[in-house]
PDB file of C-alpha atoms in Angstrom:
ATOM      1  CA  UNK A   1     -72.651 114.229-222.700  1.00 69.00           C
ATOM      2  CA  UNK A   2     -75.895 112.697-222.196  1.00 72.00           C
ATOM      3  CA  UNK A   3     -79.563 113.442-222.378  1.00 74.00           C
ATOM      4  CA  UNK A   4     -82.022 112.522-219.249  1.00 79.00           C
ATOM      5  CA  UNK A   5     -85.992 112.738-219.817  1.00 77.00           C
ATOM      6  CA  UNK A   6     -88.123 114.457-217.095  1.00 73.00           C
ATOM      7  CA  UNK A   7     -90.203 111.707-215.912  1.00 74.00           C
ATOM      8  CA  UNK A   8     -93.095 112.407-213.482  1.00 75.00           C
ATOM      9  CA  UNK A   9     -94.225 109.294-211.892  1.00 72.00           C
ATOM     10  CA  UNK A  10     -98.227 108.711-212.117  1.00 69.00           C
ATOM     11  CA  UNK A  11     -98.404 107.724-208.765  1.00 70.00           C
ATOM     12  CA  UNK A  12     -95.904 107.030-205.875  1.00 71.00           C
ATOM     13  CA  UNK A  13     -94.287 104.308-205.202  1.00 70.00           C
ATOM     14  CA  UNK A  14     -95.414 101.556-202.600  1.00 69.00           C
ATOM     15  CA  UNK A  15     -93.611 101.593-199.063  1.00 72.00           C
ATOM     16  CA  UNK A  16     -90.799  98.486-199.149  1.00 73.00           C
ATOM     17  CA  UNK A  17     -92.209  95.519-196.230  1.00 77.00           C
ATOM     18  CA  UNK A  18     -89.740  93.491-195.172  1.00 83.00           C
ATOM     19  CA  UNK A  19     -88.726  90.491-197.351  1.00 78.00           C
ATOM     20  CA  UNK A  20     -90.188  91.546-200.329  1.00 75.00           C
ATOM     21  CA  UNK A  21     -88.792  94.224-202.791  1.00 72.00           C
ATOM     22  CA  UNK A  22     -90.028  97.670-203.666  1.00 69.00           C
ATOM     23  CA  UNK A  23     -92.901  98.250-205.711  1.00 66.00           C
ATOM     24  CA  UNK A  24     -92.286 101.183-207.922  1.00 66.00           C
ATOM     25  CA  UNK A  25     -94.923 102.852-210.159  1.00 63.00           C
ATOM     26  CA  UNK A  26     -93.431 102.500-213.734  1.00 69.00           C
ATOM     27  CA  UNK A  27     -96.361 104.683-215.258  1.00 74.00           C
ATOM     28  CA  UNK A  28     -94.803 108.332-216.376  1.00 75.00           C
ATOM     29  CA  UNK A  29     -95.428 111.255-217.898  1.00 81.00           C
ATOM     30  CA  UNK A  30     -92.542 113.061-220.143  1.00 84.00           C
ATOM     31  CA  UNK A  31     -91.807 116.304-219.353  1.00 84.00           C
ATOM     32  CA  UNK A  32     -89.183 116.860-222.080  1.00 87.00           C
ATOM     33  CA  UNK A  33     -85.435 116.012-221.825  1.00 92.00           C
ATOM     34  CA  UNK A  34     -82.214 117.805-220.392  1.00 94.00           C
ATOM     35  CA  UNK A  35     -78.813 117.454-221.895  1.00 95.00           C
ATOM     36  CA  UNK A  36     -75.988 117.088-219.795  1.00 96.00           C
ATOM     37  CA  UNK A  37     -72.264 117.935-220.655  1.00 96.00           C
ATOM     38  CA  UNK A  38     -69.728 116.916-217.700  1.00 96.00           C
ATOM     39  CA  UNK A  39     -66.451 116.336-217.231  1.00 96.00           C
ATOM     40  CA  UNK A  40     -64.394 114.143-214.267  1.00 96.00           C
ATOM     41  CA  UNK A  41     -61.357 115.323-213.008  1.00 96.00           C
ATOM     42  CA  UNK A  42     -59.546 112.172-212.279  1.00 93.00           C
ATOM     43  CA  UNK A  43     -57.186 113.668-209.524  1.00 93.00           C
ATOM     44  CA  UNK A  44     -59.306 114.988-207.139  1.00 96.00           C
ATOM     45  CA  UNK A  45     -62.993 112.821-208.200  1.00 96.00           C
ATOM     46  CA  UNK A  46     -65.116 116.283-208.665  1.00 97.00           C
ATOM     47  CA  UNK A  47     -67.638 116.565-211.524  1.00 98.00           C
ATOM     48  CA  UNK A  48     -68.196 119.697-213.546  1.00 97.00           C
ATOM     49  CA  UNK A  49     -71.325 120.049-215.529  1.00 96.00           C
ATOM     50  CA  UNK A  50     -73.494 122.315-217.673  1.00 97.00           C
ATOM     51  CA  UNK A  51     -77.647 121.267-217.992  1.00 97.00           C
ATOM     52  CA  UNK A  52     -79.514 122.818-220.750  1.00 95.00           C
ATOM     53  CA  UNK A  53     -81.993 122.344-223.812  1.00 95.00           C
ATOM     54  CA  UNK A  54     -79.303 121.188-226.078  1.00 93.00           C
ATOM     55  CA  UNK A  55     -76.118 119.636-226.569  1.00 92.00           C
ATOM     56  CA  UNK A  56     -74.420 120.940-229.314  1.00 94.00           C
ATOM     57  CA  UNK A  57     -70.880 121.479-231.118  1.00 94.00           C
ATOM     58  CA  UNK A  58     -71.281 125.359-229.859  1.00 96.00           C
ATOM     59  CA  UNK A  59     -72.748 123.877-226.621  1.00 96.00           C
ATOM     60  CA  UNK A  60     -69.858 121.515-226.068  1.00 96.00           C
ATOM     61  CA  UNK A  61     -67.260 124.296-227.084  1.00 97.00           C
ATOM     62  CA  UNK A  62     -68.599 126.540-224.503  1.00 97.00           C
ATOM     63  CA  UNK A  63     -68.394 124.047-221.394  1.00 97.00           C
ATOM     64  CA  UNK A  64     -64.784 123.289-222.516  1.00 97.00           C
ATOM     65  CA  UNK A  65     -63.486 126.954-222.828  1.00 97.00           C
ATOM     66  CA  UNK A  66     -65.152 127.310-219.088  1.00 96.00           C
ATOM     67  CA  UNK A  67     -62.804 124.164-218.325  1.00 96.00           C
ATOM     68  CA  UNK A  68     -59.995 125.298-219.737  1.00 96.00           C
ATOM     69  CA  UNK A  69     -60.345 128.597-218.970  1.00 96.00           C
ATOM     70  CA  UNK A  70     -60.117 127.929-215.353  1.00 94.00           C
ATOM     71  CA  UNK A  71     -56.734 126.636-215.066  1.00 94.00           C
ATOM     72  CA  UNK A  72     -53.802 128.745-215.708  1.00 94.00           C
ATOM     73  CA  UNK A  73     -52.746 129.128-218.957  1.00 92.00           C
ATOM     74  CA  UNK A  74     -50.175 127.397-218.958  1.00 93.00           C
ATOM     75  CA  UNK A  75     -51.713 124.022-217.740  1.00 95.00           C
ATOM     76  CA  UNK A  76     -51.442 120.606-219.940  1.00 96.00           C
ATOM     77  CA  UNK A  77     -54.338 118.873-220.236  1.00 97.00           C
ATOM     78  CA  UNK A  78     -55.129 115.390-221.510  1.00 96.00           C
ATOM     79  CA  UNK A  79     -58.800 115.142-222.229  1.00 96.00           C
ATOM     80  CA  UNK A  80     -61.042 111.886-222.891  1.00 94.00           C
ATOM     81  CA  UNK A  81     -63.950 111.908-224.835  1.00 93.00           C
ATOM     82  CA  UNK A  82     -65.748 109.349-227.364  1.00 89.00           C
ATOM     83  CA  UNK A  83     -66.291 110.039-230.498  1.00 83.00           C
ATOM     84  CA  UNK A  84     -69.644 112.249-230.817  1.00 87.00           C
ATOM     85  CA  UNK A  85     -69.071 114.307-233.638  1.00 91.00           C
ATOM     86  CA  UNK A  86     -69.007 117.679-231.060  1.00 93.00           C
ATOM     87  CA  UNK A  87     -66.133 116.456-229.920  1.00 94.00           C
ATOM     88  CA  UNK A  88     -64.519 116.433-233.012  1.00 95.00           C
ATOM     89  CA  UNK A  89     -66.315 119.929-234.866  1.00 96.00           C
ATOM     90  CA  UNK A  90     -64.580 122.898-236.269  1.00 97.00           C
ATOM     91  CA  UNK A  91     -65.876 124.793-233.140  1.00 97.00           C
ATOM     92  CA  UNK A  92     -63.527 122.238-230.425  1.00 97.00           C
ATOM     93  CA  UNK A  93     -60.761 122.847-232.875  1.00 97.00           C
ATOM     94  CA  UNK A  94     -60.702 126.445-233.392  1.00 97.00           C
ATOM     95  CA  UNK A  95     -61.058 126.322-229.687  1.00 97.00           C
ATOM     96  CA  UNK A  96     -58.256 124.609-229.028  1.00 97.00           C
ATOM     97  CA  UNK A  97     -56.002 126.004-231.326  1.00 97.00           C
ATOM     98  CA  UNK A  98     -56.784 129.433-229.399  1.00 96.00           C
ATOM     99  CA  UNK A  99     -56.052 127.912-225.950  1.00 96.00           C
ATOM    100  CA  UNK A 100     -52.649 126.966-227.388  1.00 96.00           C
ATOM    101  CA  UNK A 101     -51.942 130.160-228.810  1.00 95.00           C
ATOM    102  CA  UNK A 102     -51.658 128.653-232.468  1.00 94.00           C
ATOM    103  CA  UNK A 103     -52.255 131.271-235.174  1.00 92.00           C
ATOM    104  CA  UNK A 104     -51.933 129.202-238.368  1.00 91.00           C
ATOM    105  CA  UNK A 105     -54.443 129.103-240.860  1.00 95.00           C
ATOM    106  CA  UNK A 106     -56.418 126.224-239.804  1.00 96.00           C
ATOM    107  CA  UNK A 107     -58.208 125.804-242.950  1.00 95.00           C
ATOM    108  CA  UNK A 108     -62.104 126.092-244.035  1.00 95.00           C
ATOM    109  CA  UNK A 109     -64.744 122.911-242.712  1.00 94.00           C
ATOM    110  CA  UNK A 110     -64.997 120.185-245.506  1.00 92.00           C
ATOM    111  CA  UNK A 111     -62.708 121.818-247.965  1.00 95.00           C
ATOM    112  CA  UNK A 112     -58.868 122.508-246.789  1.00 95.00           C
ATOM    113  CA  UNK A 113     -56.684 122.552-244.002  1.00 94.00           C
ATOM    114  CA  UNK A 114     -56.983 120.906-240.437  1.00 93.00           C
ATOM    115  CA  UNK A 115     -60.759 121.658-240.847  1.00 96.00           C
ATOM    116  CA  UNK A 116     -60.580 119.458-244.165  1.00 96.00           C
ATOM    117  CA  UNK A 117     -62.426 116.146-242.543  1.00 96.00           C
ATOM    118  CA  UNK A 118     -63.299 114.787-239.103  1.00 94.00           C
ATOM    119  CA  UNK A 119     -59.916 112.829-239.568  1.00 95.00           C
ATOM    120  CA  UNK A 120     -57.926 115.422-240.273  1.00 97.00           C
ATOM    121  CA  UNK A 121     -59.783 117.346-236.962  1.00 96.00           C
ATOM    122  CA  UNK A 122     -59.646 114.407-234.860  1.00 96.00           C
ATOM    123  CA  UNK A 123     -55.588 114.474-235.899  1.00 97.00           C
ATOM    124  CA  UNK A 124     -55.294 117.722-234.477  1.00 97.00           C
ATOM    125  CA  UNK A 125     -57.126 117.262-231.284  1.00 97.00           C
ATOM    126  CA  UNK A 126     -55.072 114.435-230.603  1.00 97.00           C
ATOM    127  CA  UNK A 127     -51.549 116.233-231.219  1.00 97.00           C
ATOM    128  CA  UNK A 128     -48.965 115.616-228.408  1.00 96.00           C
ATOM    129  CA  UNK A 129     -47.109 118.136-229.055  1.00 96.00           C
ATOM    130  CA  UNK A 130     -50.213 120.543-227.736  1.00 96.00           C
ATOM    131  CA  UNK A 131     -50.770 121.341-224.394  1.00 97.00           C
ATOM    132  CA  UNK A 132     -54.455 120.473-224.579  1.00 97.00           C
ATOM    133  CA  UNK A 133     -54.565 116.810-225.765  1.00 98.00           C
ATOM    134  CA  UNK A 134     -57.627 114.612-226.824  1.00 97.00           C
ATOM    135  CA  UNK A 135     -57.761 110.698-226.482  1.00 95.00           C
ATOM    136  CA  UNK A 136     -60.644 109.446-227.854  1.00 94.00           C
ATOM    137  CA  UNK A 137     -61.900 105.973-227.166  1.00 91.00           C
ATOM    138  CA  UNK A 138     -62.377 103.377-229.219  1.00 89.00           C
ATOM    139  CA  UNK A 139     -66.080 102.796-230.628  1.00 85.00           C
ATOM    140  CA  UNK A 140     -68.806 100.929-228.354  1.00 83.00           C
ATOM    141  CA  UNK A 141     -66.282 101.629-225.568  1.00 82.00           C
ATOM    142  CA  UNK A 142     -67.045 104.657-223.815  1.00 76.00           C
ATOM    143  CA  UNK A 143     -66.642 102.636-220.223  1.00 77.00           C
ATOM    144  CA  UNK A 144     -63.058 103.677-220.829  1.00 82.00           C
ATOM    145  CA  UNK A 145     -63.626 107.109-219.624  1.00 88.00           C
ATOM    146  CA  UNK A 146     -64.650 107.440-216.223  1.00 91.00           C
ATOM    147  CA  UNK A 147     -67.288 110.019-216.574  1.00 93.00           C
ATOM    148  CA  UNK A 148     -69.338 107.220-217.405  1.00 91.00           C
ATOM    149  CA  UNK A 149     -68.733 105.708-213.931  1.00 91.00           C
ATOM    150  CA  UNK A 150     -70.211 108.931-212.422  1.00 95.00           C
ATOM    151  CA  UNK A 151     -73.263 109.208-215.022  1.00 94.00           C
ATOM    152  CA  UNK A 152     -74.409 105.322-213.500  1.00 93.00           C
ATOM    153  CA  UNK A 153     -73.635 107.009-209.782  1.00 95.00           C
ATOM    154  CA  UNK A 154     -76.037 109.818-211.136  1.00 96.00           C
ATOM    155  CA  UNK A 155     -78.245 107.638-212.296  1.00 94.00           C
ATOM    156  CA  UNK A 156     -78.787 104.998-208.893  1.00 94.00           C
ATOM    157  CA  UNK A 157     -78.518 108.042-206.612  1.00 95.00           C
ATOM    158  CA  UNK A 158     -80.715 110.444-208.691  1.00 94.00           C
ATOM    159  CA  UNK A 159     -82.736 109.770-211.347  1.00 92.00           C
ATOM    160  CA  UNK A 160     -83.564 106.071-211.106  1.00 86.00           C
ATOM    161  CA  UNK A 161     -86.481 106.792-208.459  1.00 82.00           C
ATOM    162  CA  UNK A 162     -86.525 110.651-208.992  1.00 86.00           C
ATOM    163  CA  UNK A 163     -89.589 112.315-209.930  1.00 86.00           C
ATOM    164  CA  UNK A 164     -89.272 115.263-211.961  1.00 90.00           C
ATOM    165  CA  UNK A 165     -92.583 117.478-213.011  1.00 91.00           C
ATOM    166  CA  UNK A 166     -90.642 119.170-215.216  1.00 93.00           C
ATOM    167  CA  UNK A 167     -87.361 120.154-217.266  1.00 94.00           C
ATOM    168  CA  UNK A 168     -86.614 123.219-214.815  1.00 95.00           C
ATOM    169  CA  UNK A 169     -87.026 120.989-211.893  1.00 94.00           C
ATOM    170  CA  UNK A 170     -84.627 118.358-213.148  1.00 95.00           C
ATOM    171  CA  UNK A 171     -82.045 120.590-214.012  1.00 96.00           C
ATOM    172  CA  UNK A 172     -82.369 121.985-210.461  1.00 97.00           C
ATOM    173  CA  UNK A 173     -82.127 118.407-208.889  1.00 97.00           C
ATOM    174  CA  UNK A 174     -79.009 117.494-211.193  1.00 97.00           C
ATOM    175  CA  UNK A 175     -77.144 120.725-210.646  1.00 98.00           C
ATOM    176  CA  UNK A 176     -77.716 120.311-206.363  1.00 98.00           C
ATOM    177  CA  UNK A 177     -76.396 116.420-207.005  1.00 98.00           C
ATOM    178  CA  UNK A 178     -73.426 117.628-208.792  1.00 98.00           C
ATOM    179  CA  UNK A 179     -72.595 119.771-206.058  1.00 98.00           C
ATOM    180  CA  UNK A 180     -73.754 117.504-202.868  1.00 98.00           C
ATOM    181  CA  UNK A 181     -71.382 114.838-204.932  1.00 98.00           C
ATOM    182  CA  UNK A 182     -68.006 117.416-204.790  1.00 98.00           C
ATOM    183  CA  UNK A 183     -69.037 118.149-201.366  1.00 98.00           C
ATOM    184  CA  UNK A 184     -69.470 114.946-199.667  1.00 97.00           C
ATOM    185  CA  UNK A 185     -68.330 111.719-202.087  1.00 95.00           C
ATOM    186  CA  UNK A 186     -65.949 113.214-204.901  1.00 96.00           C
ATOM    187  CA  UNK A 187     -62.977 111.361-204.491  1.00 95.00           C
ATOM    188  CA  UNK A 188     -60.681 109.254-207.701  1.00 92.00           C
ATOM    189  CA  UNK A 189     -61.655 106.060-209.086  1.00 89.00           C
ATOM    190  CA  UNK A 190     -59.505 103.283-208.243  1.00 83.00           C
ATOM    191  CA  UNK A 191     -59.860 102.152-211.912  1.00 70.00           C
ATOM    192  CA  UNK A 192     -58.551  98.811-212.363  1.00 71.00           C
ATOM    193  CA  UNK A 193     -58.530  96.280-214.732  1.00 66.00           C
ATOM    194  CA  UNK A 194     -57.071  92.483-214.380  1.00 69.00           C
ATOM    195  CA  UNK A 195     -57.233  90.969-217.668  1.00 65.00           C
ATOM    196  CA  UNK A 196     -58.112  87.447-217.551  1.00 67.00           C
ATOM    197  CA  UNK A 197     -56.933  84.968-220.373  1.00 65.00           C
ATOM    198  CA  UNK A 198     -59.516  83.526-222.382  1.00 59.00           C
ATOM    199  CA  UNK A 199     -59.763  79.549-221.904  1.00 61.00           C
ATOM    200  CA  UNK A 200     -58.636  77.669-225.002  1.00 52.00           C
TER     201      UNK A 200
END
C-alpha cells in the first residue's frame, strides 16, 4: 500500500537541448492524495490494484477477498506483506480464517483468543498449516517484497513527471498504467541477490 499526492505542475517543463539535462518545473499545487493497495503476482509479473480515498484495515480486507476470491478455492497462497498494522487487523484475520473454512472461535480484539494482540494475529496469519499463508518482512525492509520493485517502475514511468489536476484524474492515470503494464511489460522479476562478504 502506498499513498501518491496529486501534483499539478505550475508550469511545464522546459524542452531537453542536447547536452544539457531537463529542466523540470518543481513548483506544484496539491490536489489531495490517492491510496494505492496492490499486489504482484510473482509467476506471471501482473499487478493488481485498488485506488481510492483511503487505505484502511476494511480497505485492505476488501482488495484481498477480491484476490483470493479469484482463484479457486482450493488454491494455496503464500502472501508477502510488511508489517502495517492492516495487514495484521482483526478484519485480515477473520478474513482469512473464512477463506480457509475455519469455524473456531477466534476470540474478541484486545481481550482473548487469536484476536488477543497483534502477535497473537500476526501468529495466525503466518500459520503453515493454512492454505493462505502470510510472510511478513522484517522492519525497514520492505525491498524484500517485490511490489516495491513495481511501485519505483510506477513511479519513473508515471508519476515522476506526471501532472495530475486532480485526485479523479490520478486515479484514472494509475488504473490505465496498471493495465498498459499487464498488457505490454508484466513479466517476473529475476530477483537476485549475491551476498558479498564484508572486508575485515
Amino acid at each position: 500500500m502506498t499513498g501518491i499526492q496529486a501534483l499539478e505542475r505550475a508550469a511545464p517543463g522546459l524542452p531537453m537541448k542536447p547536452g544539457k539535462v531537463e529542466r523540470r518545473e518543481f513548483e506544484y499545487r496539491r490536489n489531495g492524495t490517492q491510496a494505492l493497495i496492490a499486489g504482484f503476482d510473482v509467476t506471471t509479473g501482473k499487478v493488481t490494484g485498488v485506488v481510492g480515498d483511503t487505505r484502511t484495515e476494511q480497505d485492505f480486507a476488501r482488495f484481498l477477498d477480491s484476490l483470493l476470491s479469484s482463484a479457486a478455492a482450493n488454491t494455496r497462497w503464500d502472501i508477502v506483506c510488511d508489517n502495517l498494522n492492516t495487514h495484521l487487523s482483526e478484519s485480515v484475520v477473520r478474513l482469512v480464517a473464512r477463506h480457509c473454512g475455519l469455524t473456531d472461535d477466534l476470540g474478541v480484539k484486545g481481550k482473548s483468543g487469536l484476536l488477543a494482540s497483534k502477535a497473537t494475529r500476526e501468529a495466525f496469519l503466518r500459520q503453515s498449516d493454512h492454505r493462505i499463508v502470510f510472510h511478513f518482512t522484517p522492519k525497514h525492509a520492505s525491498w524484500l517484497n517485490q511490489i516495491e520493485i513495481w511501485f519505483s517502475i510506477l513511479v519513473r514511468k508515471l508519476i515522476r513527471r506526471g501532472n495530475f489536476p486532480s485526485k479523479a484524474m490520478l486515479k484514472i492515470r494509475i488504473e490505465q498504467f496498471i493495465d498498459y503494464f499487464n498488457r505490454t511489460m508484466a513479466k517476473p522479476f529475476r530477483w537476485t541477490y549475491a551476498g558479498k562478504p564484508l572486508a575485515g
